[in-house]
Coordinates of N, CA and C in Angstrom, one line a residue:
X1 N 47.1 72.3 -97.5 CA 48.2 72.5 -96.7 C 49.3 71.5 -97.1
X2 N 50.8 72.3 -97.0 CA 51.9 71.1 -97.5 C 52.3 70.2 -96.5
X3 N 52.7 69.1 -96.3 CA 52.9 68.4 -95.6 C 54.3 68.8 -94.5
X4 N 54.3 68.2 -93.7 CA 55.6 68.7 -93.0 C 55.6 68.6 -91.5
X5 N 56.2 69.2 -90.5 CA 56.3 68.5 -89.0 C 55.1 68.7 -88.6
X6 N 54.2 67.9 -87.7 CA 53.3 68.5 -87.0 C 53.1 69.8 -86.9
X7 N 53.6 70.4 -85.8 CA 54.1 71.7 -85.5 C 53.5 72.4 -86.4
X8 N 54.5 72.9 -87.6 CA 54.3 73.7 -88.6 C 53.1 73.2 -89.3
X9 N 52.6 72.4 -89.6 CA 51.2 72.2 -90.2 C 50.3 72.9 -89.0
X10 N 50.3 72.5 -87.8 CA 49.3 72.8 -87.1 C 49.5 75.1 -87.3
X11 N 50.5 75.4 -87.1 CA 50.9 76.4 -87.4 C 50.4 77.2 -88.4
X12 N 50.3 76.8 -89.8 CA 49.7 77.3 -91.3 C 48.0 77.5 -90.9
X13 N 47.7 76.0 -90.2 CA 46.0 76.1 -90.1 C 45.8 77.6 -88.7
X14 N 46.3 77.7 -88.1 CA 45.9 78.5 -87.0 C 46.3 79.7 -87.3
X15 N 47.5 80.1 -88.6 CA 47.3 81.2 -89.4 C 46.5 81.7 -90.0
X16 N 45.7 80.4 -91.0 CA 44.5 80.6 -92.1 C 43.3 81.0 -91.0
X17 N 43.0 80.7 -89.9 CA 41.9 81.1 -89.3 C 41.6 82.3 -89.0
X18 N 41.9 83.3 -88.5 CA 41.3 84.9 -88.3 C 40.7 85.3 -89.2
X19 N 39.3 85.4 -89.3 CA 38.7 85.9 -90.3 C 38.1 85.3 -91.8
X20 N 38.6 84.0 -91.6 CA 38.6 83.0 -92.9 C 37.2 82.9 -93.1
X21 N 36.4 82.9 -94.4 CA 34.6 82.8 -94.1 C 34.2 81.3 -93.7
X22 N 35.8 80.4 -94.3 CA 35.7 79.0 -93.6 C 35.8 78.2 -92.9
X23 N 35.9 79.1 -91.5 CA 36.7 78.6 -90.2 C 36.7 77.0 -89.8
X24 N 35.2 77.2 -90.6 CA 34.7 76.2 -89.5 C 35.8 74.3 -90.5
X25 N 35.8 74.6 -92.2 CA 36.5 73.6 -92.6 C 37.7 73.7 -91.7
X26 N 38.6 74.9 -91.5 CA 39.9 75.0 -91.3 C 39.9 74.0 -90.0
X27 N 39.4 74.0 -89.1 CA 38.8 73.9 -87.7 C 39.1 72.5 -88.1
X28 N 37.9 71.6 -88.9 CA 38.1 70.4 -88.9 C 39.4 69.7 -89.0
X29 N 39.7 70.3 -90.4 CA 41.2 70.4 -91.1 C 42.2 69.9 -90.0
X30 N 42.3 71.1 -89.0 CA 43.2 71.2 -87.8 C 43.6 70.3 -87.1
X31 N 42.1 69.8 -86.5 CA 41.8 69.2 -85.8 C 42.0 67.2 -86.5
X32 N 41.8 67.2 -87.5 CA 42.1 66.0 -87.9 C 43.4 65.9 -88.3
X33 N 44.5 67.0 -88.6 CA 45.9 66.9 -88.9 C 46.3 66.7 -87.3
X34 N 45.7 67.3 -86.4 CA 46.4 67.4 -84.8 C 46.1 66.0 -83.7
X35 N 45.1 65.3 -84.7 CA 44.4 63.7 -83.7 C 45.6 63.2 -82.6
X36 N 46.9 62.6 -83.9 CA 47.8 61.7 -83.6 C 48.4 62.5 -82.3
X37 N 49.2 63.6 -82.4 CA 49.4 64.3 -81.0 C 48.4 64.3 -80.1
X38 N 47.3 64.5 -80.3 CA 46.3 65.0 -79.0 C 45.9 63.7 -78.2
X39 N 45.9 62.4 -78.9 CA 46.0 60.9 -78.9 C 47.1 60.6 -78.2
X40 N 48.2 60.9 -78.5 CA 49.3 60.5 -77.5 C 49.5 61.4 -76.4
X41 N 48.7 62.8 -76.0 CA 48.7 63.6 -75.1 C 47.8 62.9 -74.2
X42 N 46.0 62.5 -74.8 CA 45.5 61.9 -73.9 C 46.2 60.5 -73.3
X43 N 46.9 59.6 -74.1 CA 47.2 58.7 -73.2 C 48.0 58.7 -72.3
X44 N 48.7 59.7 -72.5 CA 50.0 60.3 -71.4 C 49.4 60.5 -70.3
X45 N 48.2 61.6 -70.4 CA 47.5 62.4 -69.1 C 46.9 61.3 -68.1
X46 N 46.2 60.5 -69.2 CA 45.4 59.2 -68.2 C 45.9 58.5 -67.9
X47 N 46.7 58.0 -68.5 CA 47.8 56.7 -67.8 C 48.7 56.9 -67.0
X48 N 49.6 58.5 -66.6 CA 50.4 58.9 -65.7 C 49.8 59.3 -64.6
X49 N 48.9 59.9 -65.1 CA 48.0 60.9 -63.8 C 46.5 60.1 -63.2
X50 N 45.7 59.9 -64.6 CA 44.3 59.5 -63.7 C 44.2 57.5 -64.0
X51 N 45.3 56.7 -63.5 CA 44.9 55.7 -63.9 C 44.3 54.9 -63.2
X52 N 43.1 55.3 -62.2 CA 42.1 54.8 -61.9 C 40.7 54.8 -62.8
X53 N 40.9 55.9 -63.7 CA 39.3 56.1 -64.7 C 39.4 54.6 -65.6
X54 N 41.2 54.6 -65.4 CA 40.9 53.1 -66.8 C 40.3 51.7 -65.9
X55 N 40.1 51.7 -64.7 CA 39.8 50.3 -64.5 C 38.3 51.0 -63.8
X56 N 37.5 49.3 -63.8 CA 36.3 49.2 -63.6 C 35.8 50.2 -62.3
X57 N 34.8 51.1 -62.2 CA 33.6 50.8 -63.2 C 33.8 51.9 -64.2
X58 N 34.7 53.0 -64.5 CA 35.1 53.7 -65.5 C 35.7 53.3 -66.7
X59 N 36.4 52.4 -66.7 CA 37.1 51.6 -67.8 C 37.4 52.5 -68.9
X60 N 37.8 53.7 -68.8 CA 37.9 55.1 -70.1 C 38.8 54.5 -70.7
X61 N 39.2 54.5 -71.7 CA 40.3 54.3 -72.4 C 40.1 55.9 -73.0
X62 N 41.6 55.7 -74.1 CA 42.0 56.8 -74.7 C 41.3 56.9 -75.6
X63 N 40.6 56.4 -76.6 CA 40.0 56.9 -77.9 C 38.8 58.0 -77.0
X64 N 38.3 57.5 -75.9 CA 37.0 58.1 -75.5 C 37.4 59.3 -74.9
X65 N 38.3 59.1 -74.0 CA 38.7 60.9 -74.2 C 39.0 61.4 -75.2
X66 N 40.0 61.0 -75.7 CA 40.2 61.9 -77.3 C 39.0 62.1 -77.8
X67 N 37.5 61.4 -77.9 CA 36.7 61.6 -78.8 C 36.1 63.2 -78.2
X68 N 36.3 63.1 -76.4 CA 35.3 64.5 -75.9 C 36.4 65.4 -76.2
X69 N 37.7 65.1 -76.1 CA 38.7 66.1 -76.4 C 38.6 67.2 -77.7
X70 N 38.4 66.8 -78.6 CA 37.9 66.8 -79.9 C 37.0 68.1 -79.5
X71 N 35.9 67.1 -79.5 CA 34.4 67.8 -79.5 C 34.9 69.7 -78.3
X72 N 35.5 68.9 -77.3 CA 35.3 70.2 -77.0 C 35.9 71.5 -77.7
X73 N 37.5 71.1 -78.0 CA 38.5 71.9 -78.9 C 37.3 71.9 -80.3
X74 N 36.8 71.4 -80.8 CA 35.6 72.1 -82.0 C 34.7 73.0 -81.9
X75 N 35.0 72.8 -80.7 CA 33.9 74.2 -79.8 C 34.5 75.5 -79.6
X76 N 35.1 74.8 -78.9 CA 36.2 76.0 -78.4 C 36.7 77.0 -79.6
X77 N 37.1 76.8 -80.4 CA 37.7 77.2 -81.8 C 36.9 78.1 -82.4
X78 N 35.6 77.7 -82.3 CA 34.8 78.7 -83.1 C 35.0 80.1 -82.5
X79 N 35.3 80.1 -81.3 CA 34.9 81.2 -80.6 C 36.6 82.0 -80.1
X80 N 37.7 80.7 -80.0 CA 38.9 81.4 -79.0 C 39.8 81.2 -80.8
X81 N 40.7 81.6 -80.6 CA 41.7 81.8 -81.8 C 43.4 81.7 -81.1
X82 N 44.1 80.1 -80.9 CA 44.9 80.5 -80.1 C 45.8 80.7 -81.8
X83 N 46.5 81.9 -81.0 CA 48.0 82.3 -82.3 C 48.9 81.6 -82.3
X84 N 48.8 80.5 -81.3 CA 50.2 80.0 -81.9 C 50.4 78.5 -81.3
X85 N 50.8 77.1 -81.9 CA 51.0 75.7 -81.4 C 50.8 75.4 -80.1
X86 N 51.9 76.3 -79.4 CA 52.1 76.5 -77.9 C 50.7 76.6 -77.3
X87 N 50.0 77.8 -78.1 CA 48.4 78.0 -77.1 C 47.5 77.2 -77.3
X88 N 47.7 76.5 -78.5 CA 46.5 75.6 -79.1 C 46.9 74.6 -78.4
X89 N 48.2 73.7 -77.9 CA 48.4 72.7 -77.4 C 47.5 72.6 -75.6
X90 N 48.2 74.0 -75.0 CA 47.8 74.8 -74.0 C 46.0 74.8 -73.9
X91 N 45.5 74.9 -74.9 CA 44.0 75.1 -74.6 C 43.6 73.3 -75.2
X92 N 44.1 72.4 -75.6 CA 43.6 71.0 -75.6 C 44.4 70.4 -74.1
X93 N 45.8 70.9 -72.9 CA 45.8 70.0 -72.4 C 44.9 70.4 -71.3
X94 N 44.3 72.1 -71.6 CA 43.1 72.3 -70.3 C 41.7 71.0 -70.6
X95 N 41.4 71.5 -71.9 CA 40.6 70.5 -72.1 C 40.4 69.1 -71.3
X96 N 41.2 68.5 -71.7 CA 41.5 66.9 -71.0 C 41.7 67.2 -69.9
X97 N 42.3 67.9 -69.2 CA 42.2 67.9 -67.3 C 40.9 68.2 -67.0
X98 N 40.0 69.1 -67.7 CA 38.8 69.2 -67.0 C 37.6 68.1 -67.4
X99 N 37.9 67.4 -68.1 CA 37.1 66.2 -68.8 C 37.4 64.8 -67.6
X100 N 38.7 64.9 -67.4 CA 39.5 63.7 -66.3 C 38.9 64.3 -65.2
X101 N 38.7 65.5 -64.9 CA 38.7 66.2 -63.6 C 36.7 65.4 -63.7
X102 N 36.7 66.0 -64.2 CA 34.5 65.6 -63.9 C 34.5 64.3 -64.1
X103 N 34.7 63.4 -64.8 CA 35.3 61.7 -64.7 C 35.5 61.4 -63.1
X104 N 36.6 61.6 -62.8 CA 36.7 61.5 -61.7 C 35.7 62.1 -60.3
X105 N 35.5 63.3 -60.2 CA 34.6 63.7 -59.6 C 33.3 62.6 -59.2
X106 N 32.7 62.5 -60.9 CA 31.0 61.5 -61.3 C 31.4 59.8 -60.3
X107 N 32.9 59.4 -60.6 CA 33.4 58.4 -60.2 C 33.1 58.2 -58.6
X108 N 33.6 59.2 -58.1 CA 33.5 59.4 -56.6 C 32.4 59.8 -56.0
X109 N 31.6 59.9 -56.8 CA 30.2 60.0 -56.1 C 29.0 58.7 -56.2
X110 N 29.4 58.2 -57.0 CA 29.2 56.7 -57.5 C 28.7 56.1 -55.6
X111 N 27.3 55.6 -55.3 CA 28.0 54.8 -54.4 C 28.2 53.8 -54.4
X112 N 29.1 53.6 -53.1 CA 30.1 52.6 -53.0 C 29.6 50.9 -53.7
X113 N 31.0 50.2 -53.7 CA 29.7 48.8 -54.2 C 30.1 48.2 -53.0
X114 N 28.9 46.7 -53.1 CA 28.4 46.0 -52.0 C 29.5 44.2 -52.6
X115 N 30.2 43.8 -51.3 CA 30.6 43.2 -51.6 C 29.9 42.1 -51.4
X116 N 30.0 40.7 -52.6 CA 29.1 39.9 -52.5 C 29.1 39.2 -51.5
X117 N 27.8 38.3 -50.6 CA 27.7 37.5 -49.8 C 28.0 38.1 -48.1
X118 N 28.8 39.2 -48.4 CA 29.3 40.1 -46.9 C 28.3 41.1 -46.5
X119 N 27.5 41.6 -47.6 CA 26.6 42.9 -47.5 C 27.5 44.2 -46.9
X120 N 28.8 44.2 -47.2 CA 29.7 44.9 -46.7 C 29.8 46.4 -47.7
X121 N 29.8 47.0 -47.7 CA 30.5 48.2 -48.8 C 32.2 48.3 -48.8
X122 N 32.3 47.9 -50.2 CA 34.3 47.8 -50.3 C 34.4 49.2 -50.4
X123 N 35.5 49.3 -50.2 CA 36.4 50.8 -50.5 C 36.7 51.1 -51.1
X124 N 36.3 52.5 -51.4 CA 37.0 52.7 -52.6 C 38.8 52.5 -53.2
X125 N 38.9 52.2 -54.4 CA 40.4 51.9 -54.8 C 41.0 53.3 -54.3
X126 N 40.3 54.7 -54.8 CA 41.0 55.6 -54.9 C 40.0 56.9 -54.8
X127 N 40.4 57.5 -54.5 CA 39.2 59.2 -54.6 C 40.1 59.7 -55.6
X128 N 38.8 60.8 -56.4 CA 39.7 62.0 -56.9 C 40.5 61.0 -58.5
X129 N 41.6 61.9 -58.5 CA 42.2 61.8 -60.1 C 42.5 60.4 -60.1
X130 N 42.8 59.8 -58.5 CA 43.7 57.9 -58.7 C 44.6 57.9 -58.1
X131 N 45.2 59.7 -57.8 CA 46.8 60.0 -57.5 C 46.4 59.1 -55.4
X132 N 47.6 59.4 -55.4 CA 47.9 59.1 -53.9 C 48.0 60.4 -53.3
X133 N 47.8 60.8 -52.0 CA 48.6 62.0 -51.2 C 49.7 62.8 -52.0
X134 N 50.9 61.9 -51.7 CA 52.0 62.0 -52.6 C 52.1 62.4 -53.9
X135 N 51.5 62.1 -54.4 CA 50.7 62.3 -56.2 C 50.5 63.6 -56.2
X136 N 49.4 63.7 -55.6 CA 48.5 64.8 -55.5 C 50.0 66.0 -54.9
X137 N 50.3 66.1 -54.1 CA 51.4 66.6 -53.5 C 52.6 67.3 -54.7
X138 N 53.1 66.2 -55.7 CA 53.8 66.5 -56.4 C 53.1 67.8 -57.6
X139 N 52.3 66.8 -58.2 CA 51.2 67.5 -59.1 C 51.4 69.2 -58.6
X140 N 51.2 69.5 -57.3 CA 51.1 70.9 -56.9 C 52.6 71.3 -56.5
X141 N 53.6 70.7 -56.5 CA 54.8 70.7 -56.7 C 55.4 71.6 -58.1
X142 N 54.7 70.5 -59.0 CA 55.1 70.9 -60.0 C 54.5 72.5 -60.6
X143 N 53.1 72.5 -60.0 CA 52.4 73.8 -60.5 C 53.2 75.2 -59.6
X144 N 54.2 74.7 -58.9 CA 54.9 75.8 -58.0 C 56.1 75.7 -59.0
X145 N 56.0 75.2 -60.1 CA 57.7 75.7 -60.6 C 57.7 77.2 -61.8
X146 N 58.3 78.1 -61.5 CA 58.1 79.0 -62.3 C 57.8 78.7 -63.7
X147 N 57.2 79.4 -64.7 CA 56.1 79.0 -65.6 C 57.0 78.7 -66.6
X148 N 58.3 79.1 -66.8 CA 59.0 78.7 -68.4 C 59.5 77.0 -68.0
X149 N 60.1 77.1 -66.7 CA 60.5 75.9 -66.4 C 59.2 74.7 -66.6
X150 N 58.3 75.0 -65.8 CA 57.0 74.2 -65.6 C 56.1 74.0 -67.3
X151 N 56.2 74.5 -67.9 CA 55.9 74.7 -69.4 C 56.6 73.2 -70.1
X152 N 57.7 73.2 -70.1 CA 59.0 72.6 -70.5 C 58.9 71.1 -69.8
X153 N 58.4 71.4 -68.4 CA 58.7 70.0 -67.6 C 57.3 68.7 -68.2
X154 N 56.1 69.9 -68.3 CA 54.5 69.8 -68.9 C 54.6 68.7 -70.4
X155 N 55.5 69.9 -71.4 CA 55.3 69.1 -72.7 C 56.5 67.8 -72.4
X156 N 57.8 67.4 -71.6 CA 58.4 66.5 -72.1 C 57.9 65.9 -70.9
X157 N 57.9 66.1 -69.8 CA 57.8 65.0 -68.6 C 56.5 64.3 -68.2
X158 N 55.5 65.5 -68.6 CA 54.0 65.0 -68.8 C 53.1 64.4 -70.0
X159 N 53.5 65.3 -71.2 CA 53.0 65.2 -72.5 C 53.3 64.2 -73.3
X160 N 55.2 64.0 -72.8 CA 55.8 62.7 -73.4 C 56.3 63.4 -74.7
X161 N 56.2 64.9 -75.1 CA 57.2 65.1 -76.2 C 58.7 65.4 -76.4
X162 N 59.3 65.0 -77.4 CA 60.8 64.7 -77.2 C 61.0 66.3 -77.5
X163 N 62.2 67.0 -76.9 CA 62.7 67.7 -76.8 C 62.9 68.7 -78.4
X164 N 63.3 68.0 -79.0 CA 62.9 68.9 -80.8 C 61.4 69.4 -80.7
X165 N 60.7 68.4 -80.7 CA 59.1 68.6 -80.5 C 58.9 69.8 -79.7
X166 N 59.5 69.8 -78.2 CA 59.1 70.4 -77.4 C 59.7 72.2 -77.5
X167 N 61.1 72.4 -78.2 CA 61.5 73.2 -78.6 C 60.7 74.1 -79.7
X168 N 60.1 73.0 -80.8 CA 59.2 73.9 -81.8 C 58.0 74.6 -81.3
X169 N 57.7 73.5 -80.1 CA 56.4 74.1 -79.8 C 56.5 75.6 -79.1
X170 N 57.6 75.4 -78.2 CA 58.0 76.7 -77.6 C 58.5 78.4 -78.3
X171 N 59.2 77.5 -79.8 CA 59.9 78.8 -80.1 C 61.3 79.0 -80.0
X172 N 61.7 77.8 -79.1 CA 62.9 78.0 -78.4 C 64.1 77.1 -78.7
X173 N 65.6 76.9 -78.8 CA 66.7 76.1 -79.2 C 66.3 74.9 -78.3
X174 N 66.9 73.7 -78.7 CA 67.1 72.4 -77.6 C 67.7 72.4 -76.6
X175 N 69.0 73.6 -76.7 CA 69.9 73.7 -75.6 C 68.6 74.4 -74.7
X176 N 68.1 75.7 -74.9 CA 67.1 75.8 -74.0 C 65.8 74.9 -73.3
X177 N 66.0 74.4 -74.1 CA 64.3 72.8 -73.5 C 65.2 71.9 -72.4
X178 N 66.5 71.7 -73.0 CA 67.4 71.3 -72.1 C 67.7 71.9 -70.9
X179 N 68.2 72.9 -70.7 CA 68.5 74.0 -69.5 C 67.2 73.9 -68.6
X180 N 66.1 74.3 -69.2 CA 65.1 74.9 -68.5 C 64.2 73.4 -67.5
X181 N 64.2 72.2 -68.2 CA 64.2 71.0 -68.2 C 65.2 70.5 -66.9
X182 N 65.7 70.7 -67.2 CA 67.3 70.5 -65.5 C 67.1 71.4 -64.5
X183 N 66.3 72.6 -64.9 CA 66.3 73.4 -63.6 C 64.7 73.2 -63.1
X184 N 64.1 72.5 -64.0 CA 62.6 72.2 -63.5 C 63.1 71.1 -62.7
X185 N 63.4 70.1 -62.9 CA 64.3 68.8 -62.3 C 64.3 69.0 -61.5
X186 N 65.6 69.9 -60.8 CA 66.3 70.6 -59.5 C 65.4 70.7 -58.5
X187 N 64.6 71.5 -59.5 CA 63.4 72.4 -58.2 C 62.7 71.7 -58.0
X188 N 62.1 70.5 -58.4 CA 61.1 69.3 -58.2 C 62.1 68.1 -57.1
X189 N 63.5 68.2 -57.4 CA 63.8 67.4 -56.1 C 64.0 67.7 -55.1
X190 N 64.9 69.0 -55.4 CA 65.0 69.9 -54.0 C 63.4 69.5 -53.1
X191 N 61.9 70.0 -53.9 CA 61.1 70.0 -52.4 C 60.5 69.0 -52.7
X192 N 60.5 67.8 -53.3 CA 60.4 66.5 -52.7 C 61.3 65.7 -52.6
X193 N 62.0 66.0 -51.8 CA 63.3 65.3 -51.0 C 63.2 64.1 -50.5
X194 N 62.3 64.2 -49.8 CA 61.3 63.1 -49.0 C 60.8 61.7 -49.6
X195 N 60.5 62.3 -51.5 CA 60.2 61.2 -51.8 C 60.9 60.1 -52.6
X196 N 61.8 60.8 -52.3 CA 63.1 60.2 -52.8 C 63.6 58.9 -52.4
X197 N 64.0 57.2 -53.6 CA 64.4 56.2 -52.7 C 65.1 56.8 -51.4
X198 N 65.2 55.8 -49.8 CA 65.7 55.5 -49.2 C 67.2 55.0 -49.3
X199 N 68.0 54.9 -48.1 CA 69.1 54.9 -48.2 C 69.1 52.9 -48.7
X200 N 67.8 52.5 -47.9 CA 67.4 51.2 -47.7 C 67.4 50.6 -49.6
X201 N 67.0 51.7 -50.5 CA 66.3 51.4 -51.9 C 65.2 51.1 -51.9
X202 N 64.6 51.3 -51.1 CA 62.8 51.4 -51.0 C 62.2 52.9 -51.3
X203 N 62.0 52.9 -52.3 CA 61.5 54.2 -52.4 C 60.1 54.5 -51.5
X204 N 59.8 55.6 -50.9 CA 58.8 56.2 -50.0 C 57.2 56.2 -51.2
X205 N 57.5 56.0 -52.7 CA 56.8 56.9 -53.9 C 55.7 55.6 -54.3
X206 N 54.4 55.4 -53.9 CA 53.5 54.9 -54.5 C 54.1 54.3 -55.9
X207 N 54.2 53.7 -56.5 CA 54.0 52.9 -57.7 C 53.3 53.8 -58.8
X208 N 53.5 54.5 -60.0 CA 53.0 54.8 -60.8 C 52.1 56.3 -60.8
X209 N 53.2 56.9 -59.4 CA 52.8 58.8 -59.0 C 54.0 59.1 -59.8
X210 N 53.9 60.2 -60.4 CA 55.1 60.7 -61.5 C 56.5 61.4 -60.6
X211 N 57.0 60.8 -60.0 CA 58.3 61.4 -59.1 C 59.0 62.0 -60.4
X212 N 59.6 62.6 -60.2 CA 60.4 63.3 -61.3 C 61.9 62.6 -61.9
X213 N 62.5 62.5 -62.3 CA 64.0 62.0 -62.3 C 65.2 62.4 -61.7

C-alpha cells in the first residue's frame, strides 16, 4: 500500500478485502496502519466519558483498551466486511463502548472497600461509566440528535477528529461537517438549557461531563 492520509490507506485495505485468499494478512495490515487513530479514539472515549475506569481499583489506561480493541476488531473482520472508513470507524467505536461498558459494569459489582480502622464500607466514587446524572443525561441527549448531525458531533466532539479528518471520513465537504456540527450544537443546547453556566457563572455541569459548546 502507498502511503498517504489515514483515511485513504485505511480505504485501499478495506477495498483489497472481499474475497482476498489473504484476508487475514490484509486484516493485520489494516489494523496496524489504523493503531494511531484507534489510540487517540480510545483515549478520547476513556478520558471524556469513562474516567473513573482510569483511577484505582481499575486504573485502565489507554494502551489496554486499545490492546482488547484490536483483538476484538481482528475478530470481527474475519467475519463483517465494513465498505467503507465511516463503517470501519463505526464498528471500532462500538467496540470500545462495549469493552468500557463491561469494565464498568465488573467495576460496580466489585464489593465495596472497607475503610481502614472504621470497619466502615466507603462509597463508591461513581456507578456505571463515571458519568454523573447529568452526564448520563447528555450522553442520551446526544443519541436523540438526528443521525447525520449526531454522526458529525461523534467523530469531532467525541472522537476528537479535526474537521478535514472528519469530512473524509464521511464523504462529505468541510462546509458540510461545519453546518451539520452547528446544528448538532443548537440541538444539544436548546434541551440542555439547564446545564448551562448560571447567570451567577457557576455552571450547574459536574466537572469533566462533556456539556457541548
Amino acid at each position: 500500500m502507498h502511503e498517504g492520509p489515514t483515511t485513504a490507506i485505511i480505504q485501499r485495505y478495506l477495498d483489497a478485502l472481499p474475497g482476498d485468499p489473504a484476508a487475514e494478512l490484509i486484516i493485520r495490515e489494516l489494523l496496524d496502519r489504523a493503531v494511531g487513530r484507534l489510540r487517540q479514539l480510545c483515549a478520547n472515549l476513556l478520558y471524556r466519558n469513562y474516567p473513573r475506569l482510569t483511577h484505582p481499583p481499575g486504573n485502565l489506561e489507554t494502551d489496554e483498551l486499545l490492546g482488547g480493541v484490536v483483538a476484538g476488531l481482528l475478530t470481527a473482520l474475519r467475519t463483517t466486511r465494513p465498505p467503507t472508513v465511516r463503517r470501519f470507524f463505526a464498528l471500532a467505536n462500538q467496540h470500545m463502548r462495549w469493552q468500557l461498558n463491561d469494565l464498568a459494569r465488573r467495576l460496580d459489582q466489585q464489593p465495596a472497600a472497607i475503610l481502614p480502622e472504621s470497619g466502615v464500607a466507603a462509597p463508591p466514587d461513581s456507578t456505571g461509566s463515571g458519568l454523573s446524572p447529568d452526564g448520563r443525561r447528555m450522553l442520551e441527549a446526544i443519541e436523540g440528535v438526528p443521525e447525520e448531525e449526531r454522526e458529525v458531533f461523534d467523530l469531532v466532539g467525541i472522537q476528537g477528529l479535526t474537521h478535514p479528518e472528519a469530512a473524509a471520513v464521511l464523504g462529505v465537504s468541510e462546509k458540510t461537517v461545519q453546518r451539520r456540527l452547528n446544528r448538532a450544537r443548537l440541538l444539544l443546547a436548546q434541551r440542555l438549557a439547564d446545564l448551562r453556566p448560571t447567570a451567577t457563572g457557576r455552571a450547574t455541569l459536574p466537572p469533566g461531563d462533556p456539556l457541548p459548546p
